[in-house]
Protein backbone atom coordinates (compact mmCIF):
# COMPACT_ATOMS: atom_id res chain seq x y z
CA MET A 1 -40.51 136.23 -15.12
CA SER A 2 -39.88 138.57 -11.72
CA ARG A 3 -37.93 135.01 -9.82
CA GLN A 4 -35.54 134.65 -13.11
CA LEU A 5 -34.79 138.62 -12.80
CA ASP A 6 -33.89 138.38 -9.35
CA ALA A 7 -31.57 135.31 -9.62
CA ILE A 8 -30.07 137.32 -12.00
CA ARG A 9 -29.91 140.69 -10.49
CA TYR A 10 -29.78 139.07 -6.98
CA PRO A 11 -28.14 136.34 -6.01
CA GLY A 12 -29.26 133.61 -3.85
CA SER A 13 -32.44 133.02 -2.13
CA MET A 14 -33.64 135.86 -0.28
CA PRO A 15 -33.56 138.80 -2.33
CA VAL A 16 -32.99 141.76 -0.96
CA ARG A 17 -34.85 144.96 -2.21
CA HIS A 18 -33.18 148.29 -1.82
CA VAL A 19 -36.08 151.54 -2.47
CA LEU A 20 -35.15 154.93 -1.01
CA ILE A 21 -38.16 156.98 -0.52
CA VAL A 22 -37.84 160.48 -1.18
CA ASP A 23 -40.28 162.76 0.80
CA SER A 24 -40.91 165.53 3.55
CA ASP A 25 -43.13 164.74 5.14
CA ALA A 26 -42.32 161.86 8.43
CA ALA A 27 -46.41 160.16 7.32
CA SER A 28 -46.40 159.47 3.92
CA ALA A 29 -43.44 158.62 4.47
CA ALA A 30 -43.81 156.13 7.24
CA TYR A 31 -46.89 154.77 5.12
CA GLY A 32 -44.39 153.57 2.86
CA VAL A 33 -41.88 151.48 4.81
CA THR A 34 -45.24 149.87 6.29
CA ALA A 35 -46.55 148.97 3.29
CA LEU A 36 -43.13 147.37 2.05
CA SER A 37 -42.48 145.21 5.00
CA GLY A 38 -39.67 143.16 3.86
CA THR A 39 -37.98 145.85 2.48
CA ASP A 40 -35.04 148.05 2.55
CA VAL A 41 -36.52 150.98 2.91
CA GLU A 42 -34.49 154.46 3.72
CA ILE A 43 -35.82 158.08 3.53
CA VAL A 44 -34.66 160.84 2.51
CA ALA A 45 -36.39 164.70 2.85
CA SER A 46 -35.13 166.63 0.70
CA PRO A 47 -33.86 166.72 -2.82
CA THR A 48 -29.87 167.29 -2.23
CA ALA A 49 -30.17 164.47 0.00
CA ALA A 50 -31.68 162.23 -2.82
CA LEU A 51 -28.69 162.94 -5.02
CA GLU A 52 -26.04 162.79 -2.51
CA ARG A 53 -27.36 158.69 -1.65
CA VAL A 54 -28.80 156.91 -5.82
CA THR A 55 -25.08 158.81 -6.78
CA GLY A 56 -23.01 155.51 -6.50
CA SER A 57 -25.53 153.44 -4.23
CA ALA A 58 -27.72 150.55 -5.52
CA PHE A 59 -30.91 151.63 -5.06
CA ASP A 60 -33.40 149.39 -6.98
CA ALA A 61 -36.38 152.08 -7.03
CA VAL A 62 -36.93 155.03 -5.95
CA LEU A 63 -40.25 156.87 -4.81
CA PHE A 64 -40.24 160.90 -5.47
CA ASP A 65 -43.13 163.30 -4.24
CA PRO A 66 -42.85 166.05 -6.18
CA ALA A 67 -43.54 169.14 -4.39
CA LEU A 68 -40.57 168.87 -3.45
CA GLY A 69 -39.33 170.57 -6.44
CA GLU A 70 -42.10 173.71 -6.31
CA ASP A 71 -43.91 172.94 -9.15
CA ASP A 72 -43.93 170.44 -11.77
CA ASP A 73 -40.87 172.18 -14.41
CA GLY A 74 -39.44 172.00 -10.43
CA ALA A 75 -40.57 168.04 -9.89
CA LEU A 76 -39.31 167.32 -13.96
CA ALA A 77 -35.52 169.27 -12.95
CA LEU A 78 -36.05 166.97 -10.29
CA LEU A 79 -36.63 163.73 -11.97
CA HIS A 80 -34.22 164.23 -15.37
CA ARG A 81 -30.75 164.57 -12.34
CA LEU A 82 -31.67 161.64 -10.45
CA ARG A 83 -31.60 159.66 -14.22
CA THR A 84 -28.64 161.24 -14.41
CA VAL A 85 -26.51 160.38 -11.96
CA ALA A 86 -28.21 156.50 -11.08
CA PRO A 87 -29.67 155.63 -14.61
CA ASP A 88 -30.07 152.47 -13.78
CA THR A 89 -32.14 152.46 -10.70
CA VAL A 90 -35.99 153.12 -11.47
CA VAL A 91 -38.34 156.50 -10.02
CA VAL A 92 -41.71 156.25 -9.02
CA ILE A 93 -43.30 159.11 -8.37
CA TRP A 94 -45.22 159.16 -5.00
CA SER A 95 -47.59 161.85 -4.87
CA GLU A 96 -50.67 163.61 -2.98
CA ALA A 97 -52.77 163.92 -5.90
CA PRO A 98 -51.59 163.54 -8.62
CA THR A 99 -52.22 165.15 -12.55
CA VAL A 100 -52.95 163.33 -16.21
CA GLY A 101 -50.83 166.05 -17.29
CA PHE A 102 -48.64 165.36 -14.64
CA ALA A 103 -48.14 161.49 -14.55
CA VAL A 104 -47.49 162.28 -18.58
CA ARG A 105 -45.07 164.12 -18.90
CA ALA A 106 -43.37 162.50 -15.75
CA MET A 107 -43.27 159.01 -17.43
CA ARG A 108 -42.27 160.38 -20.36
CA SER A 109 -39.06 162.07 -18.81
CA GLY A 110 -37.99 158.48 -17.38
CA ALA A 111 -40.37 158.02 -14.38
CA LEU A 112 -41.63 153.78 -14.64
CA ASP A 113 -44.85 154.79 -13.30
CA VAL A 114 -46.88 157.42 -11.02
CA LEU A 115 -48.12 155.51 -7.16
CA LYS A 116 -50.48 158.39 -5.52
CA LYS A 117 -50.45 158.04 -1.78
CA ALA A 118 -53.30 157.48 -0.80
CA GLY A 119 -53.13 154.04 -2.90
CA ASP A 120 -53.86 150.01 -0.60
CA SER A 121 -50.94 148.57 0.34
CA ALA A 122 -50.97 145.52 -2.50
CA GLU A 123 -51.20 148.38 -4.96
CA ILE A 124 -48.16 150.70 -3.60
CA ARG A 125 -46.02 146.91 -3.50
CA SER A 126 -47.45 145.91 -6.73
CA VAL A 127 -46.09 148.87 -8.11
CA VAL A 128 -42.69 148.53 -5.96
CA GLU A 129 -42.58 144.81 -7.59
CA ARG A 130 -43.04 146.08 -10.76
CA ALA A 131 -40.15 148.97 -10.75
CA ILE A 132 -38.87 146.44 -9.72
CA SER A 133 -38.57 143.54 -11.79
CA HIS A 134 -38.42 146.69 -14.27
CA GLY A 135 -34.86 147.85 -13.02
CA ALA A 136 -33.66 143.86 -12.88
CA LEU A 137 -34.00 143.74 -16.82
CA ALA A 138 -33.45 147.15 -18.16
CA ARG A 139 -29.85 146.00 -16.29
CA GLU A 140 -29.32 143.16 -17.51
CA VAL A 141 -30.20 143.32 -21.65
CA ARG A 142 -27.72 146.89 -20.51
CA ARG A 143 -25.01 143.71 -19.87
CA LEU A 144 -25.50 141.67 -22.66
CA ARG A 145 -26.25 144.46 -24.74
CA GLY A 146 -22.57 146.03 -23.58
CA GLU A 147 -21.01 142.49 -24.16
CA VAL A 148 -21.84 142.70 -27.49
CA GLU A 149 -20.89 145.84 -28.01
CA ARG A 150 -17.68 145.45 -26.78
CA ALA A 151 -17.60 142.23 -29.07
CA ARG A 152 -19.04 143.66 -32.23
CA GLY A 153 -17.26 147.56 -30.93
CA LEU A 154 -13.48 146.53 -30.42
CA GLY A 155 -13.78 143.72 -32.90
CA GLU A 156 -13.52 146.63 -35.33
CA VAL A 157 -10.28 147.54 -33.88
CA ILE A 158 -8.21 144.28 -35.78
CA GLY A 159 -4.80 143.49 -34.58
CA ASP A 160 -3.94 140.37 -32.60
CA SER A 161 0.26 142.13 -31.79
CA PRO A 162 1.21 143.00 -27.94
CA LEU A 163 0.89 146.91 -29.29
CA MET A 164 -2.87 146.13 -30.09
CA ARG A 165 -4.10 144.10 -27.09
CA GLN A 166 -2.35 146.50 -25.25
CA LEU A 167 -4.02 149.76 -26.28
CA LEU A 168 -7.62 147.23 -26.41
CA GLN A 169 -7.51 146.98 -23.39
CA MET A 170 -6.20 150.95 -22.47
CA ILE A 171 -9.60 150.92 -24.73
CA GLU A 172 -11.48 148.79 -22.44
CA ARG A 173 -11.13 150.60 -19.20
CA VAL A 174 -11.35 154.31 -20.74
CA ALA A 175 -15.00 153.43 -22.12
CA ALA A 176 -16.00 151.99 -18.78
CA SER A 177 -15.44 155.66 -17.72
CA ASP A 178 -16.95 158.58 -18.38
CA ALA A 179 -12.84 160.58 -18.55
CA THR A 180 -12.23 162.78 -21.03
CA VAL A 181 -9.65 161.26 -24.06
CA LEU A 182 -6.97 162.31 -26.31
CA ILE A 183 -5.70 160.20 -28.79
CA VAL A 184 -2.68 160.27 -30.79
CA GLY A 185 -1.75 159.02 -33.44
CA GLU A 186 -0.07 159.30 -36.85
CA SER A 187 -2.57 160.49 -39.94
CA GLY A 188 -4.47 156.85 -41.24
CA THR A 189 -4.16 154.69 -37.67
CA GLY A 190 -8.17 154.89 -37.33
CA LYS A 191 -8.35 157.42 -34.53
CA GLU A 192 -11.58 158.15 -35.76
CA LEU A 193 -12.57 154.57 -35.36
CA LEU A 194 -11.08 154.11 -31.17
CA ALA A 195 -13.06 157.63 -30.38
CA ARG A 196 -16.59 155.45 -31.76
CA THR A 197 -15.94 152.47 -30.22
CA ILE A 198 -14.54 154.40 -26.75
CA HIS A 199 -18.50 155.32 -27.40
CA ARG A 200 -20.18 152.71 -28.40
CA VAL A 201 -19.31 150.35 -25.66
CA GLY A 202 -19.23 153.54 -22.72
CA PRO A 203 -22.11 154.30 -20.60
CA ARG A 204 -22.60 156.58 -23.34
CA ALA A 205 -24.13 154.09 -26.01
CA ASP A 206 -27.44 155.08 -26.28
CA GLY A 207 -27.07 158.87 -26.83
CA PRO A 208 -25.58 161.02 -30.18
CA PHE A 209 -21.62 160.32 -31.14
CA VAL A 210 -21.03 163.64 -32.85
CA ALA A 211 -18.07 163.73 -34.23
CA PHE A 212 -16.08 167.29 -36.07
CA ASP A 213 -12.29 168.28 -37.87
CA CYS A 214 -11.12 171.07 -36.02
CA SER A 215 -9.23 172.33 -38.99
CA ALA A 216 -11.50 171.98 -41.16
CA LEU A 217 -12.87 176.22 -40.52
CA ALA A 218 -11.44 179.19 -39.03
CA PRO A 219 -11.54 180.33 -36.09
CA SER A 220 -14.29 182.85 -36.48
CA LEU A 221 -16.55 180.03 -38.00
CA LEU A 222 -14.93 177.01 -35.95
CA GLU A 223 -16.24 178.72 -32.63
CA ALA A 224 -20.13 179.42 -34.02
CA GLU A 225 -19.62 175.35 -34.80
CA LEU A 226 -19.27 173.75 -31.44
CA PHE A 227 -21.01 176.44 -29.40
CA GLY A 228 -23.95 177.71 -31.36
CA HIS A 229 -25.10 181.10 -32.13
CA GLU A 230 -28.11 183.50 -31.97
CA LYS A 231 -29.75 184.48 -34.93
CA GLY A 232 -27.79 187.18 -36.16
CA ALA A 233 -24.88 187.88 -34.25
CA PHE A 234 -23.02 187.68 -37.08
CA THR A 235 -23.08 188.95 -40.76
CA GLY A 236 -25.32 185.83 -42.33
CA ALA A 237 -26.39 184.06 -39.14
CA GLY A 238 -30.31 184.09 -40.08
CA ARG A 239 -31.07 181.65 -37.31
CA ALA A 240 -29.86 180.58 -34.51
CA ARG A 241 -28.52 177.40 -34.11
CA ARG A 242 -27.63 175.55 -31.54
CA GLY A 243 -24.18 174.18 -31.89
CA LEU A 244 -22.14 170.59 -32.29
CA PHE A 245 -21.90 170.67 -27.90
CA ARG A 246 -25.42 171.01 -28.14
CA GLU A 247 -26.20 168.52 -30.07
CA ALA A 248 -23.78 165.84 -28.33
CA ASN A 249 -25.53 165.70 -25.23
CA GLY A 250 -26.08 163.15 -23.35
CA GLY A 251 -23.25 161.47 -26.24
CA THR A 252 -20.02 162.17 -26.74
CA ILE A 253 -18.85 165.22 -29.42
CA PHE A 254 -14.81 163.80 -30.96
CA LEU A 255 -13.28 166.48 -31.44
CA ASP A 256 -10.79 165.97 -34.55
CA GLU A 257 -7.27 168.01 -35.23
CA ILE A 258 -7.51 169.07 -31.89
CA GLY A 259 -3.69 171.06 -32.15
CA ASP A 260 -4.81 173.10 -34.86
CA ILE A 261 -7.88 175.17 -33.25
CA ASP A 262 -6.97 178.83 -32.95
CA ALA A 263 -5.85 180.20 -29.98
CA SER A 264 -9.22 181.98 -29.24
CA VAL A 265 -10.96 178.91 -29.31
CA GLN A 266 -8.47 177.27 -26.99
CA ASN A 267 -9.63 179.78 -24.32
CA LYS A 268 -13.05 178.67 -24.56
CA LEU A 269 -12.90 174.88 -25.14
CA LEU A 270 -10.79 175.10 -21.95
CA ARG A 271 -13.98 176.71 -20.45
CA VAL A 272 -16.30 174.87 -21.36
CA LEU A 273 -13.66 171.04 -20.38
CA GLN A 274 -13.78 172.89 -16.38
CA GLU A 275 -17.63 173.64 -16.13
CA ARG A 276 -19.15 172.06 -18.74
CA GLU A 277 -21.41 174.70 -20.08
CA ILE A 278 -21.49 176.47 -23.71
CA LYS A 279 -22.53 180.45 -24.56
CA PRO A 280 -23.56 180.31 -27.91
CA VAL A 281 -21.98 183.47 -30.01
CA GLY A 282 -23.83 186.66 -29.60
CA GLY A 283 -25.96 185.40 -26.67
CA ASP A 284 -24.89 186.57 -23.18
CA ARG A 285 -26.89 183.47 -20.60
CA PRO A 286 -24.29 180.02 -20.42
CA VAL A 287 -26.32 176.39 -21.42
CA SER A 288 -25.37 173.68 -19.22
CA ILE A 289 -24.51 170.41 -21.13
CA ASP A 290 -23.14 167.45 -20.40
CA VAL A 291 -20.85 165.75 -23.07
CA ARG A 292 -18.24 163.38 -23.51
CA VAL A 293 -14.93 164.91 -24.98
CA VAL A 294 -12.71 162.56 -27.04
CA ALA A 295 -10.63 164.67 -28.67
CA ALA A 296 -7.32 163.36 -31.18
CA THR A 297 -4.38 164.73 -33.04
CA ASN A 298 -1.49 164.13 -35.17
CA LYS A 299 1.27 166.17 -33.62
CA ASP A 300 2.95 166.46 -30.42
CA LEU A 301 1.30 168.77 -28.35
CA LYS A 302 3.42 168.76 -25.53
CA THR A 303 5.93 170.97 -28.49
CA LEU A 304 3.13 172.98 -29.09
CA VAL A 305 2.47 173.63 -24.87
CA ALA A 306 6.69 174.38 -24.99
CA ARG A 307 6.03 177.23 -27.96
CA GLY A 308 2.95 178.73 -27.19
CA GLN A 309 1.36 177.39 -29.04
CA PHE A 310 -1.30 175.78 -26.94
CA ARG A 311 -2.16 175.93 -24.10
CA GLU A 312 -0.54 174.17 -21.12
CA ASP A 313 -3.98 173.51 -18.24
CA LEU A 314 -6.19 172.70 -21.96
CA TYR A 315 -3.70 169.85 -22.73
CA TRP A 316 -3.91 168.64 -19.80
CA ARG A 317 -7.64 168.65 -19.62
CA LEU A 318 -7.99 166.52 -22.28
CA ALA A 319 -5.34 164.32 -21.92
CA VAL A 320 -7.24 162.63 -19.00
CA PHE A 321 -6.50 159.73 -20.42
CA PRO A 322 -4.13 160.38 -22.95
CA ILE A 323 -3.86 157.51 -25.31
CA GLN A 324 -1.36 156.21 -28.11
CA VAL A 325 -1.98 154.91 -31.41
CA PRO A 326 0.90 153.22 -33.04
CA PRO A 327 1.46 153.48 -36.38
CA LEU A 328 0.83 150.36 -39.46
CA ARG A 329 5.04 150.41 -39.47
CA GLU A 330 5.71 149.12 -35.69
CA ARG A 331 2.83 146.44 -35.60
CA LYS A 332 3.06 144.66 -38.90
CA GLU A 333 2.16 141.22 -38.18
CA ASP A 334 -1.21 142.71 -37.39
CA ILE A 335 -1.53 143.28 -41.80
CA PRO A 336 -2.65 139.75 -42.70
CA LEU A 337 -6.29 140.47 -39.77
CA LEU A 338 -6.34 144.10 -41.26
CA ALA A 339 -5.38 142.85 -45.01
CA ALA A 340 -8.21 139.61 -44.29
CA HIS A 341 -11.08 142.18 -42.46
CA ILE A 342 -10.73 145.21 -45.58
CA LEU A 343 -11.25 141.97 -48.23
CA ALA A 344 -14.44 140.46 -46.28
CA LYS A 345 -15.44 144.02 -46.26
CA ARG A 346 -16.40 143.97 -49.87
CA ARG A 347 -17.27 140.21 -49.58
CA GLY A 348 -20.36 139.39 -52.68
CA ALA A 349 -19.48 142.91 -54.50
CA ALA A 350 -18.87 143.03 -57.90
CA LYS A 351 -16.54 145.20 -60.08
CA SER A 352 -16.57 145.57 -63.86
CA PHE A 353 -14.36 143.75 -65.67
CA ALA A 354 -12.36 143.19 -69.26
CA GLY A 355 -16.41 144.10 -70.93
CA GLY A 356 -18.22 142.25 -67.46
CA GLU A 357 -18.41 141.85 -64.03
CA ALA A 358 -16.61 140.23 -61.70
CA PRO A 359 -16.02 139.58 -57.63
CA TYR A 360 -14.24 141.27 -56.23
CA PRO A 361 -10.92 139.03 -54.36
CA THR A 362 -11.63 138.65 -50.74
CA GLN A 363 -8.36 136.62 -50.49
CA ILE A 364 -4.41 137.20 -50.84
CA THR A 365 -0.97 134.98 -51.27
CA ALA A 366 1.60 134.66 -48.75
CA LYS A 367 3.46 136.50 -51.02
CA ALA A 368 1.93 139.13 -51.68
CA LEU A 369 1.51 139.02 -48.40
CA GLN A 370 5.60 139.29 -47.80
CA ARG A 371 5.05 142.99 -50.40
CA LEU A 372 2.73 144.24 -47.78
CA ALA A 373 4.83 143.54 -44.56
CA SER A 374 7.70 144.86 -46.57
CA TYR A 375 6.31 148.51 -47.44
CA ARG A 376 6.82 151.29 -45.16
CA TRP A 377 3.36 152.14 -44.83
CA PRO A 378 3.31 156.41 -44.07
CA GLY A 379 -0.45 156.48 -44.70
CA ASN A 380 -0.82 153.72 -42.43
CA ILE A 381 -3.92 151.88 -41.88
CA ARG A 382 -5.84 153.80 -44.89
CA GLU A 383 -3.65 153.60 -46.89
CA LEU A 384 -3.13 150.03 -47.01
CA GLU A 385 -7.41 150.16 -47.67
CA ASN A 386 -6.46 152.67 -50.67
CA VAL A 387 -3.67 149.89 -51.93
CA LEU A 388 -6.11 146.69 -51.85
CA SER A 389 -8.75 147.99 -53.33
CA ARG A 390 -6.67 149.19 -56.55
CA ALA A 391 -4.82 145.51 -55.95
CA ALA A 392 -8.63 143.76 -55.54
CA ILE A 393 -9.11 146.49 -59.33
CA LEU A 394 -6.03 145.61 -60.83
CA CYS A 395 -5.85 141.77 -59.79
CA ASP A 396 -8.09 139.29 -62.50
CA GLY A 397 -8.65 136.35 -60.71
CA GLU A 398 -10.52 135.97 -56.35
CA MET A 399 -7.34 135.83 -55.10
CA ILE A 400 -4.66 138.96 -54.57
CA ARG A 401 -1.18 137.56 -55.68
CA SER A 402 2.17 139.73 -55.03
CA HIS A 403 2.21 140.85 -59.30
CA ASP A 404 -1.15 142.38 -58.47
CA LEU A 405 1.09 145.29 -56.68
CA ASP A 406 3.82 145.88 -59.07
CA MET A 407 2.13 148.73 -60.39
CA LEU A 408 1.18 150.17 -56.95
CA GLY A 409 4.89 151.14 -55.73
CA LEU A 410 5.31 149.23 -53.32
CA ASP A 411 9.11 147.98 -53.62
CA ARG A 412 9.54 151.38 -52.04
CA ALA A 413 11.54 150.74 -48.66
CA ALA A 414 12.27 153.01 -45.57
CA PRO A 415 15.35 155.67 -47.85
CA SER A 416 18.27 154.32 -45.74
CA SER A 417 21.14 156.53 -45.04
CA ALA A 418 23.36 154.61 -48.22
CA GLU A 419 20.54 155.69 -50.46
CA HIS A 420 19.92 159.36 -49.87
CA GLY A 421 23.48 159.83 -47.83
CA ASP A 422 23.63 160.69 -44.17
CA GLU A 423 20.27 162.15 -43.63
CA ARG A 424 21.11 163.59 -40.02
CA VAL A 425 20.08 166.88 -39.11
CA GLU A 426 23.41 169.56 -38.82
CA LEU A 427 22.70 172.19 -36.60
CA PRO A 428 23.63 175.33 -36.58
CA VAL A 429 27.02 176.62 -34.59
CA ILE A 430 26.20 177.98 -31.35
CA GLU A 431 28.55 180.56 -30.57
CA LEU A 432 27.96 181.76 -27.17
CA ALA A 433 30.61 184.77 -27.35
CA ARG A 434 27.67 186.67 -28.39
CA LEU A 435 24.57 184.91 -26.17
CA GLY A 436 23.73 188.28 -24.42
CA ASP A 437 25.77 190.73 -27.07
CA GLY A 438 22.91 190.54 -30.06
CA GLU A 439 22.07 187.03 -29.95
CA GLY A 440 19.88 185.06 -27.48
CA LEU A 441 18.23 181.98 -26.67
CA LYS A 442 14.89 182.64 -28.70
CA ASP A 443 17.19 183.49 -31.47
CA ILE A 444 19.64 179.93 -31.43
CA THR A 445 16.53 177.72 -30.87
CA ASP A 446 15.03 179.45 -34.07
CA ARG A 447 17.43 178.40 -35.82
CA ALA A 448 18.09 175.53 -34.41
CA VAL A 449 14.13 175.19 -35.79
CA ARG A 450 14.40 175.90 -38.59
CA ALA A 451 17.19 173.28 -39.18
CA VAL A 452 15.74 170.62 -38.37
CA GLU A 453 12.36 171.12 -40.01
CA ARG A 454 13.88 171.94 -43.60
CA ALA A 455 15.23 168.82 -42.86
CA ALA A 456 12.30 166.92 -42.21
CA ILE A 457 10.68 168.56 -45.30
CA ALA A 458 13.24 167.56 -47.88
CA ALA A 459 13.65 163.48 -46.38
CA ALA A 460 9.30 163.05 -46.45
CA LEU A 461 9.89 165.13 -50.46
CA ARG A 462 12.74 162.22 -50.97
CA ARG A 463 10.47 159.67 -50.27
CA ASP A 464 7.37 161.07 -51.68
CA ARG A 465 8.08 163.24 -54.29
CA ASN A 466 4.41 164.54 -54.05
CA PRO A 467 4.02 167.65 -51.73
CA ALA A 468 0.61 165.99 -50.97
CA LEU A 469 1.79 163.13 -49.56
CA ALA A 470 4.66 164.38 -47.60
CA ALA A 471 2.51 166.45 -45.97
CA ARG A 472 0.23 164.60 -44.66
CA ARG A 473 3.89 162.20 -43.91
CA LEU A 474 4.22 165.58 -41.37
CA GLY A 475 0.70 166.03 -40.05
CA ILE A 476 0.81 169.39 -41.79
CA SER A 477 -1.92 170.73 -44.47
CA ARG A 478 -1.20 170.96 -48.02
CA ALA A 479 -0.95 174.85 -47.58
CA SER A 480 1.73 174.63 -45.09
CA ILE A 481 4.25 172.57 -47.24
CA TYR A 482 3.52 174.95 -50.40
CA THR A 483 4.26 177.42 -47.94
CA LYS A 484 7.21 176.12 -46.07
CA MET A 485 8.58 175.44 -49.03
CA LYS A 486 8.62 178.36 -50.81
CA THR A 487 10.45 179.33 -47.51
CA TYR A 488 13.28 177.23 -47.23
CA GLY A 489 14.22 176.71 -51.27
CA LEU A 490 12.28 173.54 -51.92
CA GLY A 491 11.84 171.93 -55.16
CA VAL A 492 8.82 168.72 -55.54
CA ASP A 493 11.71 166.05 -54.84
CA GLY A 494 13.42 167.81 -51.78
CA THR A 495 16.18 168.95 -53.21
CA SER A 496 17.03 172.55 -53.23
CA SER A 497 15.38 174.40 -56.27
CA ALA A 498 17.06 177.89 -58.54
CA ALA A 499 15.11 180.34 -55.74
CA GLY A 500 16.50 178.42 -52.59
């Protein structure tokens, strides 16, 4: 087995093993070098030097003297740091007189074995050889699992259009790193799926994935939800809570609708990204975290920054690696693949039909696909899933046909200027003579923004005749669109109401 592993990890007939001994006692370190004759051994005398050497270096095993940690807890903390910065390197405890209790705790914390310094050379070589084989096996398992997960994970992101091939290449590259990612795209384009894929094929796949919608809670509750709180920190806080950042420790936290967070929470989130520590509500000490952050939004954060509604420094912290997700209307050549994938998920399921049961359709005709391709898909992939689910219910066979889409409103094309007149927005006239005399730049830009906002809401309402759908199209909440309809005097069909 070890020879097979050597062939996997070390090409060639004479593999060279690299072992790091972390020990401040020169005599013990020299004995280790002698026992490991034929192995490339390096010696460092401090934890700081050890962390510097193992970071980014290809050591196959580390012999670590826990006495450098001063006590058992300190030694275990150093062990944890070694395992964190070099997860592929196997650590063996190298101790003068290891106790059973410490040995158990150390192995639970990630050490492979515990060696007594006074052991004979054969025992030391045997343990180190086992550590090297174990490390090679772990790396090979991780490599193979990564290939499987990449195939499975990226395979869930369906599409073969040029835009999607480019997107998949970006995901594969960024997933291998630990960079903070900002995913930008319209509602329904699959931003959370991309975030889960980045986590699944990345180095934190073994850790937790925690997803949270930042628009779901009020600012005061949002802070406690993300960062946790102490018992009694506020009314109703009957017990302490760890918070989502600590729940995601060692893994990935996905912050959806990041553009909706309040300014007070933006400040605290910026500190988390800068310092990699959180401070629970009501707490007096920060807590270190090890979390990858993936955020998503359907809003233009740069515009929000320009308006003063989103911190610029937070934007740049989030957008270390920005990913733009194309809407479905820009990659309609992917609709046949998406439709096949969506229908295949129902394979083997049954539906109630005419008093009995019938299988869900798993195929769709070319004419039905043409009708799907002619639609503009304001709700993107989420709307496509809903449409196919409804068509599958209406369908009386095992194949969705064009007429099964008749009742689903897919004949609506994008409105043209001929249908609704010229949709261009007439901006307010700018009277240059009044500049600085009762009217400033902010007044002018505010009027222009209101004109564009009113025109966009009216157009969305004319198209959908449904405020909820129009709000989704515009990327705002239902409450916001009703407030703006009242402000601008718009009816549900986009025309001026009597109040306007």
